[in-house]
Coordinates of C-alpha atoms and ligand atoms in Angstrom, one line a residue:
Chain A
X74 CA 10.2 145.6 -134.0
X75 CA 7.0 145.8 -132.0
X76 CA 6.9 144.4 -128.5
X77 CA 5.6 140.9 -127.9
X78 CA 2.1 140.8 -126.5
X79 CA 0.6 137.7 -124.9
X80 CA -2.8 138.6 -126.4
X81 CA -1.5 138.1 -129.9
X82 CA -1.3 134.4 -129.2
X83 CA -4.8 133.3 -128.3
X84 CA -5.6 129.7 -127.4
X85 CA -7.0 128.4 -130.6
X86 CA -9.3 125.6 -129.6
X87 CA -10.4 126.9 -126.2
X88 CA -13.6 125.2 -125.3
X89 CA -15.3 124.7 -122.0
X90 CA -15.0 121.1 -120.9
X91 CA -16.9 119.4 -118.3
X92 CA -17.5 122.5 -116.1
X93 CA -20.6 124.4 -115.3
X94 CA -23.8 123.2 -113.6
X95 CA -24.5 119.5 -113.6
X96 CA -26.1 118.5 -116.8
X97 CA -29.4 116.7 -116.5
X98 CA -28.9 113.1 -117.5
X99 CA -31.0 112.5 -120.6
X100 CA -32.5 109.0 -120.8
X101 CA -31.8 106.5 -123.5
X102 CA -28.3 105.5 -124.7
X103 CA -26.3 107.9 -122.5
X104 CA -28.0 106.7 -119.3
X105 CA -27.5 103.1 -120.3
X106 CA -23.8 103.7 -120.9
X107 CA -23.1 105.6 -117.8
X108 CA -24.6 102.8 -115.7
X109 CA -21.9 100.1 -115.9
X110 CA -18.6 99.6 -117.7
X111 CA -20.0 96.2 -118.7
X112 CA -22.5 97.9 -121.0
X113 CA -19.5 99.4 -122.9
X114 CA -17.6 96.1 -122.8
X115 CA -20.5 94.1 -124.2
X116 CA -21.1 96.6 -127.0
X117 CA -17.4 96.5 -128.0
X118 CA -17.5 92.7 -127.9
X119 CA -20.6 92.7 -130.1
X120 CA -19.0 95.1 -132.6
X121 CA -15.8 93.0 -132.8
X122 CA -17.8 89.8 -133.1
X123 CA -20.0 91.3 -135.8
X124 CA -17.0 92.5 -137.9
X125 CA -15.3 89.2 -137.4
X126 CA -18.4 87.3 -138.4
X127 CA -18.9 89.4 -141.5
X128 CA -15.2 89.2 -142.6
X129 CA -15.0 85.4 -142.1
X130 CA -18.3 84.9 -144.0
X131 CA -17.2 87.0 -146.9
X132 CA -13.6 85.9 -147.1
X133 CA -14.2 82.2 -146.7
X134 CA -10.6 81.6 -145.7
X135 CA -9.6 78.1 -144.4
X136 CA -7.9 79.5 -141.3
X137 CA -10.4 82.2 -140.4
X138 CA -13.3 80.6 -138.6
X139 CA -16.6 82.4 -138.1
X140 CA -17.2 84.1 -134.8
X141 CA -20.1 81.8 -134.1
X142 CA -18.2 78.7 -135.0
X143 CA -15.4 79.8 -132.7
X144 CA -17.8 80.3 -129.8
X145 CA -19.2 76.8 -130.4
X146 CA -15.6 75.6 -130.4
X147 CA -15.0 77.2 -127.0
X148 CA -17.9 75.3 -125.6
X149 CA -16.9 72.1 -127.3
X150 CA -13.4 72.4 -125.8
X151 CA -14.6 73.4 -122.4
X152 CA -16.6 70.2 -122.0
X153 CA -13.8 68.0 -123.3
X154 CA -11.6 66.5 -120.6
X155 CA -8.6 66.5 -122.9
X156 CA -8.6 70.3 -122.8
X157 CA -8.5 70.3 -119.1
X158 CA -5.6 67.8 -119.0
X159 CA -3.7 70.1 -121.4
X160 CA -4.4 73.1 -119.3
X161 CA -3.2 71.2 -116.2
X162 CA 0.0 70.2 -117.8
X163 CA 0.8 73.7 -119.0
X164 CA -0.2 75.3 -115.7
X165 CA 2.2 73.1 -113.8
X166 CA 5.0 75.3 -115.2
X167 CA 3.0 78.4 -114.4
X168 CA 2.3 77.5 -110.8
X169 CA 5.9 76.5 -110.0
X170 CA 7.5 79.2 -112.1
X171 CA 5.2 82.0 -111.0
X172 CA 5.4 81.0 -107.4
X173 CA 9.2 81.1 -107.5
X174 CA 9.1 84.4 -109.3
X175 CA 6.9 86.0 -106.6
X176 CA 8.9 84.8 -103.7
X177 CA 12.4 85.5 -105.2
X178 CA 11.3 88.6 -107.2
X179 CA 9.9 90.3 -104.1
X180 CA 12.9 89.4 -102.0
X181 CA 15.4 90.5 -104.6
X182 CA 13.5 93.7 -105.2
X183 CA 13.3 94.5 -101.5
X184 CA 17.0 93.5 -101.1
X185 CA 18.0 95.7 -104.0
X186 CA 16.2 98.6 -102.4
X187 CA 18.0 98.0 -99.1
X188 CA 21.4 96.7 -99.9
X189 CA 23.8 98.2 -102.4
X190 CA 25.5 94.8 -102.8
X191 CA 22.3 93.1 -103.9
X192 CA 21.5 96.1 -106.1
X193 CA 24.9 95.8 -107.8
X194 CA 24.3 92.1 -108.3
X195 CA 20.8 92.3 -109.6
X196 CA 21.0 95.4 -111.7
X197 CA 23.1 94.2 -114.7
X198 CA 21.1 91.0 -115.0
X199 CA 17.9 92.8 -114.7
X200 CA 18.8 95.1 -117.5
X201 CA 19.7 92.2 -119.7
X202 CA 16.4 90.5 -118.9
X203 CA 14.5 93.6 -119.6
X204 CA 16.0 94.1 -123.1
X205 CA 16.4 90.6 -124.3
X206 CA 13.7 89.2 -126.5
X207 CA 12.8 86.4 -124.2
X208 CA 11.9 84.0 -127.0
X209 CA 15.5 84.1 -128.1
X210 CA 16.5 82.3 -124.9
X211 CA 14.3 79.3 -125.6
X212 CA 16.8 77.3 -127.7
X213 CA 19.5 78.0 -125.2
X214 CA 17.3 76.8 -122.3
X215 CA 16.4 73.7 -124.2
X216 CA 20.0 72.8 -124.8
X217 CA 20.8 73.4 -121.1
X218 CA 17.8 71.9 -119.4
X219 CA 16.3 69.5 -121.9
X220 CA 12.6 69.2 -122.8
X221 CA 11.1 68.6 -119.4
X222 CA 9.2 70.6 -116.9
X223 CA 12.3 72.4 -115.6
X224 CA 12.9 74.3 -118.8
X225 CA 9.3 75.4 -119.0
X226 CA 9.5 76.6 -115.3
X227 CA 12.7 78.5 -116.0
X228 CA 11.1 80.2 -119.0
X229 CA 8.1 81.3 -116.9
X230 CA 10.5 82.7 -114.3
X231 CA 12.5 84.5 -116.9
X232 CA 9.4 86.1 -118.3
X233 CA 7.7 87.0 -115.0
X234 CA 10.5 87.9 -112.5
X235 CA 12.0 91.1 -113.9
X236 CA 8.8 93.2 -113.5
X237 CA 8.3 91.8 -110.0
X238 CA 11.8 92.8 -109.0
X239 CA 11.6 96.2 -110.5
X240 CA 8.2 97.1 -109.1
X241 CA 9.2 95.8 -105.6
X242 CA 12.4 97.9 -105.6
X243 CA 10.7 101.0 -107.0
X244 CA 7.8 100.5 -104.5
X245 CA 10.2 100.7 -101.5
X246 CA 12.1 103.6 -103.1
X247 CA 9.1 105.8 -103.6
X248 CA 7.8 105.5 -100.0
X249 CA 7.4 109.1 -98.7
X250 CA 10.7 109.9 -96.9
X251 CA 8.7 112.0 -94.5
X252 CA 7.3 108.8 -93.1
X253 CA 10.7 107.3 -92.5
X254 CA 11.8 110.4 -90.7
X255 CA 8.6 110.4 -88.7
X256 CA 9.1 106.8 -87.6
X257 CA 12.8 107.5 -86.8
X258 CA 11.7 110.4 -84.7
X259 CA 9.4 108.2 -82.7
X260 CA 12.3 105.8 -82.1
X261 CA 11.7 103.1 -84.7
X262 CA 14.5 100.7 -85.3
X263 CA 15.5 99.8 -88.9
X264 CA 13.5 96.6 -88.6
X265 CA 10.4 98.4 -87.5
X266 CA 10.8 100.9 -90.3
X267 CA 10.8 98.0 -92.7
X268 CA 7.9 96.3 -91.2
X269 CA 5.7 99.3 -90.4
X270 CA 6.6 101.8 -93.1
X271 CA 8.5 100.5 -96.1
X272 CA 6.6 97.2 -96.6
X273 CA 3.1 98.6 -96.3
X274 CA 4.2 101.6 -98.3
X275 CA 5.5 99.4 -101.1
X276 CA 2.7 96.9 -101.0
X277 CA 0.5 98.4 -103.8
X278 CA 3.5 98.6 -106.1
X279 CA 4.6 95.0 -105.2
X280 CA 1.0 93.8 -105.9
X281 CA 1.0 95.6 -109.3
X282 CA 4.4 94.0 -110.1
X283 CA 3.0 90.5 -109.2
X284 CA -0.1 91.1 -111.4
X285 CA 2.0 92.3 -114.4
X286 CA 4.4 89.4 -113.8
X287 CA 1.5 86.9 -114.0
X288 CA 0.5 88.2 -117.4
X289 CA 4.1 87.7 -118.6
X290 CA 4.3 84.3 -117.0
X291 CA 1.3 83.1 -119.0
X292 CA 2.9 84.4 -122.2
X293 CA 6.1 82.5 -121.3
X294 CA 4.2 79.3 -120.6
X295 CA 2.5 79.3 -123.9
X296 CA 5.4 80.5 -126.0
X297 CA 7.8 77.7 -125.0
X298 CA 5.1 75.1 -125.7
X299 CA 4.6 76.6 -129.1
X300 CA 8.2 76.9 -130.1
X301 CA 9.8 73.9 -128.4
X302 CA 8.1 71.6 -126.0
X303 CA 4.9 70.6 -127.7
X304 CA 2.9 69.7 -124.6
X305 CA -0.2 71.1 -122.9
X306 CA -1.9 74.1 -124.4
X307 CA 0.9 74.7 -127.0
X308 CA 0.4 71.1 -128.2
X309 CA -3.3 71.7 -128.6
X310 CA -2.7 74.8 -130.6
X311 CA -0.2 73.0 -132.9
X312 CA -2.5 70.1 -133.3
X313 CA -5.5 72.1 -134.4
X314 CA -3.3 74.2 -136.6
X315 CA -2.1 71.0 -138.3
X316 CA -5.7 69.8 -138.6
X317 CA -6.9 73.1 -140.1
X318 CA -9.5 73.1 -137.3
X319 CA -9.5 76.9 -137.3
X320 CA -12.5 77.1 -135.0
X321 CA -10.9 75.0 -132.3
X322 CA -7.5 76.8 -132.7
X323 CA -9.2 80.1 -132.1
X324 CA -11.2 78.6 -129.2
X325 CA -8.0 77.5 -127.4
X326 CA -6.5 81.0 -127.7
X327 CA -9.7 82.4 -126.2
X328 CA -9.6 79.9 -123.4
X329 CA -6.0 81.0 -122.6
X330 CA -7.2 84.6 -122.6
X331 CA -10.0 83.6 -120.2
X332 CA -7.6 81.9 -117.9
X333 CA -5.3 84.9 -117.8
X334 CA -8.2 87.3 -117.2
X335 CA -9.5 85.2 -114.4
X336 CA -6.1 85.0 -112.7
X337 CA -5.5 88.7 -113.1
X338 CA -9.0 89.5 -111.7
X339 CA -8.2 87.4 -108.7
X340 CA -5.0 89.3 -108.1
X341 CA -6.8 92.6 -108.6
X342 CA -9.2 91.5 -106.0
X343 CA -6.4 90.6 -103.5
X344 CA -4.8 93.9 -104.3
X345 CA -7.8 95.8 -103.4
X346 CA -8.2 93.8 -100.2
X347 CA -4.6 94.2 -98.9
X348 CA -4.0 97.7 -100.1
X349 CA -7.4 99.5 -100.2
X350 CA -5.9 102.9 -99.6
X351 CA -4.1 102.8 -102.9
X352 CA -6.8 102.8 -105.5
X353 CA -4.4 102.5 -108.4
X354 CA -0.7 102.6 -108.5
X355 CA 0.5 103.5 -112.0
X356 CA 3.9 101.9 -111.8
X357 CA 4.9 99.9 -114.8
X358 CA 8.2 98.3 -115.6
Chain B
X242 CA 15.8 122.5 -70.5
X243 CA 17.4 122.4 -73.9
X244 CA 20.8 123.9 -74.4
X245 CA 22.3 124.5 -77.8
X246 CA 25.9 125.8 -77.7
X247 CA 28.1 126.8 -80.5
X248 CA 26.4 124.5 -83.0
X249 CA 27.7 124.7 -86.6
X250 CA 26.9 122.7 -89.6
X251 CA 28.2 122.8 -93.2
X252 CA 26.5 120.7 -95.9
X253 CA 29.4 119.5 -98.1
X254 CA 29.7 120.6 -101.7
X255 CA 27.8 118.4 -104.1
X256 CA 28.5 118.4 -107.8
X257 CA 28.6 122.0 -109.0
X258 CA 27.0 123.3 -105.8
X259 CA 29.2 125.1 -103.3
X260 CA 29.2 123.9 -99.7
X261 CA 26.4 125.4 -97.6
X262 CA 27.1 126.8 -94.2
X263 CA 23.7 126.0 -92.9
X264 CA 24.3 127.0 -89.3
X265 CA 27.1 129.0 -87.6
X266 CA 27.7 129.1 -83.9
X267 CA 24.1 128.8 -82.8
X268 CA 23.6 129.4 -79.1
X269 CA 20.1 128.9 -77.6
X270 CA 18.6 128.0 -74.3
X271 CA 15.0 126.9 -74.0
X272 CA 13.5 126.7 -70.5
X273 CA 11.2 124.0 -69.3
X274 CA 7.6 124.8 -70.1
X275 CA 8.6 127.6 -72.5
X276 CA 7.0 128.2 -75.9
X277 CA 9.7 129.3 -78.2
X278 CA 9.0 130.3 -81.8
X279 CA 11.7 130.4 -84.4
X280 CA 11.2 132.9 -87.2
X281 CA 13.3 133.3 -90.2
X282 CA 13.3 133.5 -94.0
X283 CA 13.4 130.4 -96.2
X284 CA 16.7 128.6 -96.2
X285 CA 18.1 130.0 -93.0
X286 CA 18.5 126.6 -91.3
X287 CA 15.4 126.4 -89.1
X288 CA 14.5 122.8 -90.2
X289 CA 18.2 121.8 -89.9
X290 CA 18.3 123.1 -86.3
X291 CA 15.1 121.4 -85.3
X292 CA 16.1 118.1 -86.8
X293 CA 19.3 118.3 -84.8
X294 CA 17.3 118.8 -81.6
X295 CA 15.1 115.9 -82.6
X296 CA 18.2 113.7 -83.0
X297 CA 17.6 113.2 -86.7
X298 CA 20.5 115.2 -88.1
X299 CA 24.2 115.5 -87.2
X300 CA 26.2 118.7 -86.6
X301 CA 29.9 119.4 -87.1
X302 CA 30.7 121.5 -84.0
X303 CA 29.2 122.4 -80.7
X304 CA 26.8 120.5 -78.4
X305 CA 23.0 120.1 -77.9
X306 CA 21.8 118.8 -74.5
X307 CA 18.3 118.0 -73.3
X308 CA 18.1 118.2 -69.5
X309 CA 21.9 117.9 -69.4
X310 CA 22.1 114.8 -71.6
X311 CA 23.8 115.2 -74.9
X312 CA 21.5 114.5 -77.9
X313 CA 22.7 111.4 -79.7
X314 CA 19.5 110.4 -81.5
X315 CA 15.7 110.6 -81.1
X316 CA 14.4 110.1 -77.6
X317 CA 11.1 109.6 -75.7
X318 CA 11.4 113.1 -74.3
X319 CA 10.9 114.7 -77.7
X320 CA 8.1 114.3 -80.3
X321 CA 7.8 116.0 -83.6
X322 CA 4.9 117.5 -85.6
X323 CA 5.7 117.6 -89.3
X324 CA 4.8 120.3 -91.9
X325 CA 3.7 117.6 -94.4
X326 CA 1.7 115.8 -91.6
X327 CA 3.6 112.5 -92.3
X328 CA 0.6 110.2 -91.7
X329 CA 0.6 106.7 -92.9
X330 CA -2.0 106.5 -95.6
X331 CA -2.8 102.9 -95.0
X332 CA -3.4 103.2 -91.3
X333 CA -6.6 104.6 -89.6
X334 CA -6.6 107.9 -87.8
X335 CA -6.5 105.9 -84.5
X336 CA -3.6 103.7 -85.6
X337 CA -1.7 106.7 -86.8
X338 CA -2.2 108.4 -83.5
X339 CA -1.1 105.4 -81.6
X340 CA 2.0 104.9 -83.7
X341 CA 4.5 106.2 -81.1
X342 CA 2.8 104.0 -78.5
X343 CA 2.9 101.0 -80.7
X344 CA 6.7 101.4 -81.2
X345 CA 7.0 101.4 -77.4
X346 CA 5.1 98.2 -77.1
X347 CA 2.0 99.5 -75.3
X348 CA -0.7 96.8 -75.5
X349 CA -3.4 97.3 -78.0
X350 CA -6.2 98.1 -75.7
X351 CA -4.3 100.8 -73.8
X352 CA -3.0 102.2 -77.1
X353 CA -6.5 102.5 -78.4
X354 CA -7.8 104.2 -75.2
X355 CA -5.0 106.7 -75.2
X356 CA -5.3 107.5 -78.9
X357 CA -9.0 108.0 -78.6
X358 CA -8.5 110.3 -75.6
X359 CA -6.1 112.5 -77.6
X360 CA -8.3 112.4 -80.7
X361 CA -11.1 113.8 -78.5
X362 CA -8.7 116.5 -77.3
X363 CA -7.9 117.7 -80.8
X364 CA -11.5 117.5 -81.9
X365 CA -11.5 114.4 -84.0
X366 CA -13.9 112.3 -82.0
X367 CA -15.9 110.2 -84.4
X368 CA -13.1 110.1 -87.1
X369 CA -11.0 107.3 -85.4
X370 CA -11.6 104.8 -88.1
X371 CA -11.1 107.0 -91.1
X372 CA -8.1 106.9 -93.4
X373 CA -5.9 110.1 -93.6
X374 CA -6.8 110.4 -97.3
X375 CA -10.4 111.1 -96.2
X376 CA -9.5 114.0 -94.0
X377 CA -8.9 117.7 -94.8
X378 CA -5.4 119.1 -94.3
X379 CA -6.4 120.7 -91.0
X380 CA -7.8 117.4 -89.7
X381 CA -4.7 115.6 -90.8
X382 CA -2.5 118.0 -88.8
X383 CA -4.7 117.5 -85.8
X384 CA -3.9 113.8 -86.1
X385 CA -0.2 114.7 -86.3
X386 CA -0.5 116.7 -83.1
X387 CA -2.5 114.0 -81.3
X388 CA 0.2 111.5 -82.3
X389 CA 2.9 113.7 -80.9
X390 CA 1.0 114.3 -77.7
X391 CA 0.1 110.6 -77.3
X392 CA 3.6 109.7 -76.3
X393 CA 3.5 112.4 -73.6
X394 CA 6.8 114.0 -74.5
X395 CA 8.4 116.7 -72.5
X396 CA 9.2 118.7 -75.6
X397 CA 7.2 119.3 -78.7
X398 CA 9.1 120.1 -81.9
X399 CA 7.0 121.6 -84.5
X400 CA 8.3 122.5 -88.0
X401 CA 5.9 124.9 -89.6
X402 CA 3.0 122.6 -88.6
X403 CA 0.4 125.0 -90.0
X404 CA 2.4 126.1 -93.0
X405 CA 0.4 123.9 -95.4
X406 CA -3.0 125.0 -94.1
X407 CA -5.3 127.7 -95.3
X408 CA -5.7 130.9 -93.2
X409 CA -8.9 130.0 -91.5
X410 CA -7.9 126.5 -90.5
X411 CA -4.5 127.9 -89.4
X412 CA -6.2 130.4 -87.1
X413 CA -8.4 127.8 -85.5
X414 CA -5.5 125.4 -84.9
X415 CA -3.4 128.2 -83.4
X416 CA -6.1 128.8 -80.9
X417 CA -6.4 125.2 -80.1
X418 CA -2.7 124.7 -79.8
X419 CA -2.7 127.6 -77.3
X420 CA -5.5 126.0 -75.4
X421 CA -3.7 122.6 -75.3
X422 CA -0.4 124.2 -74.4
X423 CA -2.0 126.2 -71.6
X424 CA -3.4 123.0 -70.2
X425 CA -0.2 120.9 -70.6
X426 CA 2.6 123.4 -70.4
X427 CA 5.0 121.4 -72.5
X428 CA 8.2 122.8 -73.8
X429 CA 7.5 123.8 -77.4
X430 CA 9.8 124.8 -80.2
X431 CA 7.7 126.0 -83.0
X432 CA 9.1 127.1 -86.4
X433 CA 7.2 129.5 -88.6
X434 CA 7.4 131.9 -91.5
X435 CA 4.7 134.1 -90.1
X436 CA 5.5 137.0 -87.7
X437 CA 1.9 137.0 -86.4
X438 CA 2.0 133.3 -85.6
X439 CA 5.4 133.6 -84.0
X440 CA 4.2 136.5 -81.7
X441 CA 0.8 135.1 -81.0
X442 CA 2.1 131.8 -79.8
X443 CA 5.5 132.4 -78.4
X444 CA 6.9 133.5 -75.0
X445 CA 10.0 134.4 -77.0
X446 CA 10.7 134.7 -80.7
X447 CA 14.1 133.7 -82.0
X448 CA 14.8 135.5 -85.2
X449 CA 17.2 133.6 -87.6
X450 CA 19.0 135.1 -90.5
X451 CA 20.4 133.2 -93.5
X452 CA 23.9 132.8 -95.1
X453 CA 25.2 131.7 -92.7
X454 CA 22.2 130.5 -90.6
X455 CA 22.4 132.0 -87.1
X456 CA 20.2 133.4 -84.3
X457 CA 20.1 137.1 -84.9
X458 CA 18.3 138.1 -81.8
X459 CA 15.5 137.0 -79.4
X460 CA 12.4 139.1 -78.7
X461 CA 10.5 138.7 -75.5
X462 CA 6.7 138.7 -76.0
X463 CA 5.2 140.4 -73.0
X464 CA 1.6 139.6 -74.0
X465 CA -0.4 138.1 -71.1
X466 CA -1.3 134.5 -70.8
X467 CA -3.6 132.6 -71.1
X468 CA -4.0 133.8 -74.7
X469 CA -6.3 131.2 -76.2
X470 CA -9.5 132.9 -75.2
X471 CA -8.3 136.4 -76.1
X472 CA -6.7 135.9 -79.6
X473 CA -8.7 138.6 -81.3
X474 CA -8.0 141.1 -78.5
X475 CA -4.3 140.3 -78.6
X476 CA -4.0 140.6 -82.3
X477 CA -5.8 143.9 -82.2
X478 CA -3.5 145.3 -79.5
X479 CA -0.9 148.0 -80.1
X480 CA 1.8 145.8 -78.4
X481 CA 1.2 143.0 -80.9
X482 CA 1.3 145.4 -83.8
X483 CA 4.6 146.9 -82.5
X484 CA 6.4 143.6 -82.1
X485 CA 5.3 142.1 -85.4
X486 CA 6.2 145.4 -87.2
X487 CA 9.6 145.3 -85.7
X488 CA 10.1 141.7 -86.7
X489 CA 9.0 142.4 -90.2
X490 CA 11.3 145.3 -90.5
X491 CA 14.2 143.0 -89.6
X492 CA 13.0 140.2 -91.9
X493 CA 12.7 142.7 -94.8
X494 CA 16.3 143.7 -94.4
X495 CA 17.4 140.1 -94.9
X496 CA 15.8 139.7 -98.2
X497 CA 18.3 139.9 -101.0
X498 CA 16.0 139.3 -103.9
X499 CA 13.8 142.4 -104.6
X500 CA 11.7 143.5 -107.5
X501 CA 13.4 146.4 -109.2
X502 CA 11.3 149.4 -109.3
X503 CA 10.5 150.6 -112.8
X504 CA 11.4 147.3 -114.4
X505 CA 8.1 145.6 -113.8
X506 CA 6.6 144.0 -116.8
X507 CA 4.1 146.1 -118.7
X508 CA 0.5 145.1 -118.1
Ligands
ATP180 N1 20.6 117.6 -96.9 C1 21.1 118.8 -97.4 N2 22.1 118.8 -98.2 C2 22.6 120.0 -98.6 N3 22.1 121.2 -98.3 C3 21.1 121.2 -97.4 C4 20.5 120.0 -96.9 N4 19.5 120.3 -96.1 C5 19.5 121.6 -96.0 N5 20.4 122.2 -96.8 C6 20.7 123.6 -97.0 O1 20.8 124.2 -95.7 C7 20.1 125.5 -95.7 C8 19.1 125.5 -94.6 O2 18.1 124.6 -94.9 P1 16.8 124.4 -94.0 O3 15.9 123.4 -94.6 O4 17.2 124.1 -92.6 O5 16.1 125.8 -94.1 P2 14.7 126.3 -93.5 O6 15.1 127.5 -92.7 O7 14.0 125.2 -92.8 O8 14.0 126.8 -94.8 P3 12.4 126.8 -95.1 O9 11.8 127.9 -94.3 O10 12.3 126.9 -96.5 O11 11.8 125.5 -94.6 C9 19.5 125.7 -97.1 O12 20.4 126.6 -97.8 C10 19.5 124.3 -97.7 O13 19.7 124.4 -99.1
MG181 MG1 12.1 124.2 -93.2

């Protein structure tokens, strides 16, 4: 048996990547693309729109509207007061449910990080909430709470709160222990360590949790209206589906996506304002 | 004056790991205004000992007193400088420097004034509003030093403060620390892995040995002070070479892990 030699195992696909002297920016497409992410985004949108348009035109299916028709639908709905009323109704559940989720989610997460007793109380339920397909809870909620606002609020909470709790708890846990030791050595009390070290240290993760929770809350808000309580946006979707108004149906979905995008951008903006030192925390649930 | 007498500490067994006798019967006396360096191989209990003096860790047996008062926790007479800097990434250099003052309730204007004064001392004038993430390692540790000095402690506890820095930065900071110390004459306990650093900075070098951690001996450093202006001269002197060589000889004896001659991997 001959001895093993490292040289017998060369890297197969070794290629220089991104090193060396700065490459001169050629003009044209490359320069255009490097300028702004929006260029990419609009190009992708145009491609998707184009494929969609081509497919819908060729297939001629009743429930696949053309891209152009859908865009016209979006405008039609946006100027129709009924749409706004529907969005208001749906968003009642989101505002109340998401608000409660933020307040209690952050408190429970911080509490779980600090107190074993809260941790022990929260943990099993959190695990259940994380693994349960949430939609399965809807019939149970309906039976328990009826068809009014409260069941929609509870569903939004059930969707939104787990990720907020988990991120808040993890955020506190991952604060650099050196900082806690430093503060202690300068005579900080436990309260001061919370206020001056743990909370600011956990803030980026908490904000990320809130942002992820918002996305889930929107999902919860729409799902319950689709499956059980036909009001607001869910009602619109069901109505246009029943009418075979495919263009409007698609338009509603796009408006919901718009709303979610706007809300998430607002939260991102707040995130950058309150935690500018953490460009991105990559915590997920 | 700091007095450590008969201090022992065993970290209890955890899982499969056997208990660690981290410190055994440590006796040490540090005079006011003295610069003591503690030198020893990794794992001999240097950090453990320093954290005890800082009031951050408990011991099993013995007593530690500062000016006759038993240590029962952190106190305003001691301030620490950390190996990993321990700066708050969300706070400006100025706010980091003023952190100890903030905890004491010093009003904002005075805090700011004192912080700026110390930042000037450590050469960071003009960087007051930066965030730590925008500074190099050497600059970050200057902030760490300014923060400790800001509370005007009697005793500075420094745990390998320059250990994470590159050689050039480290040399600069050694000179500056000497300069500051020669001006302020605080009591300093300075932990290091480097013989040269220990000898260059210290009045005395306490050599620690591992398993169990204890003070093996203490070397007087007869090099003249002030040293800040004469670092190159000192490091070139026969005296300096003799002391460091002697320390290295003892440290080498402590190493249990050695490369076996003749078994080195073939090139
Ligand atoms: N919290 C702890 N639990 C268990 N063992 C510990 C703990 N802290 C330290 N030890 C052990 O005590 C011994 C001394 O540790 P210490 O950190 O004081 O060494 P050190 O001299 O500072 O080492 P280094 O030079 O690497 O910083 C080591 O063997 C370490 O494994
Ligand atoms: Mg150490």
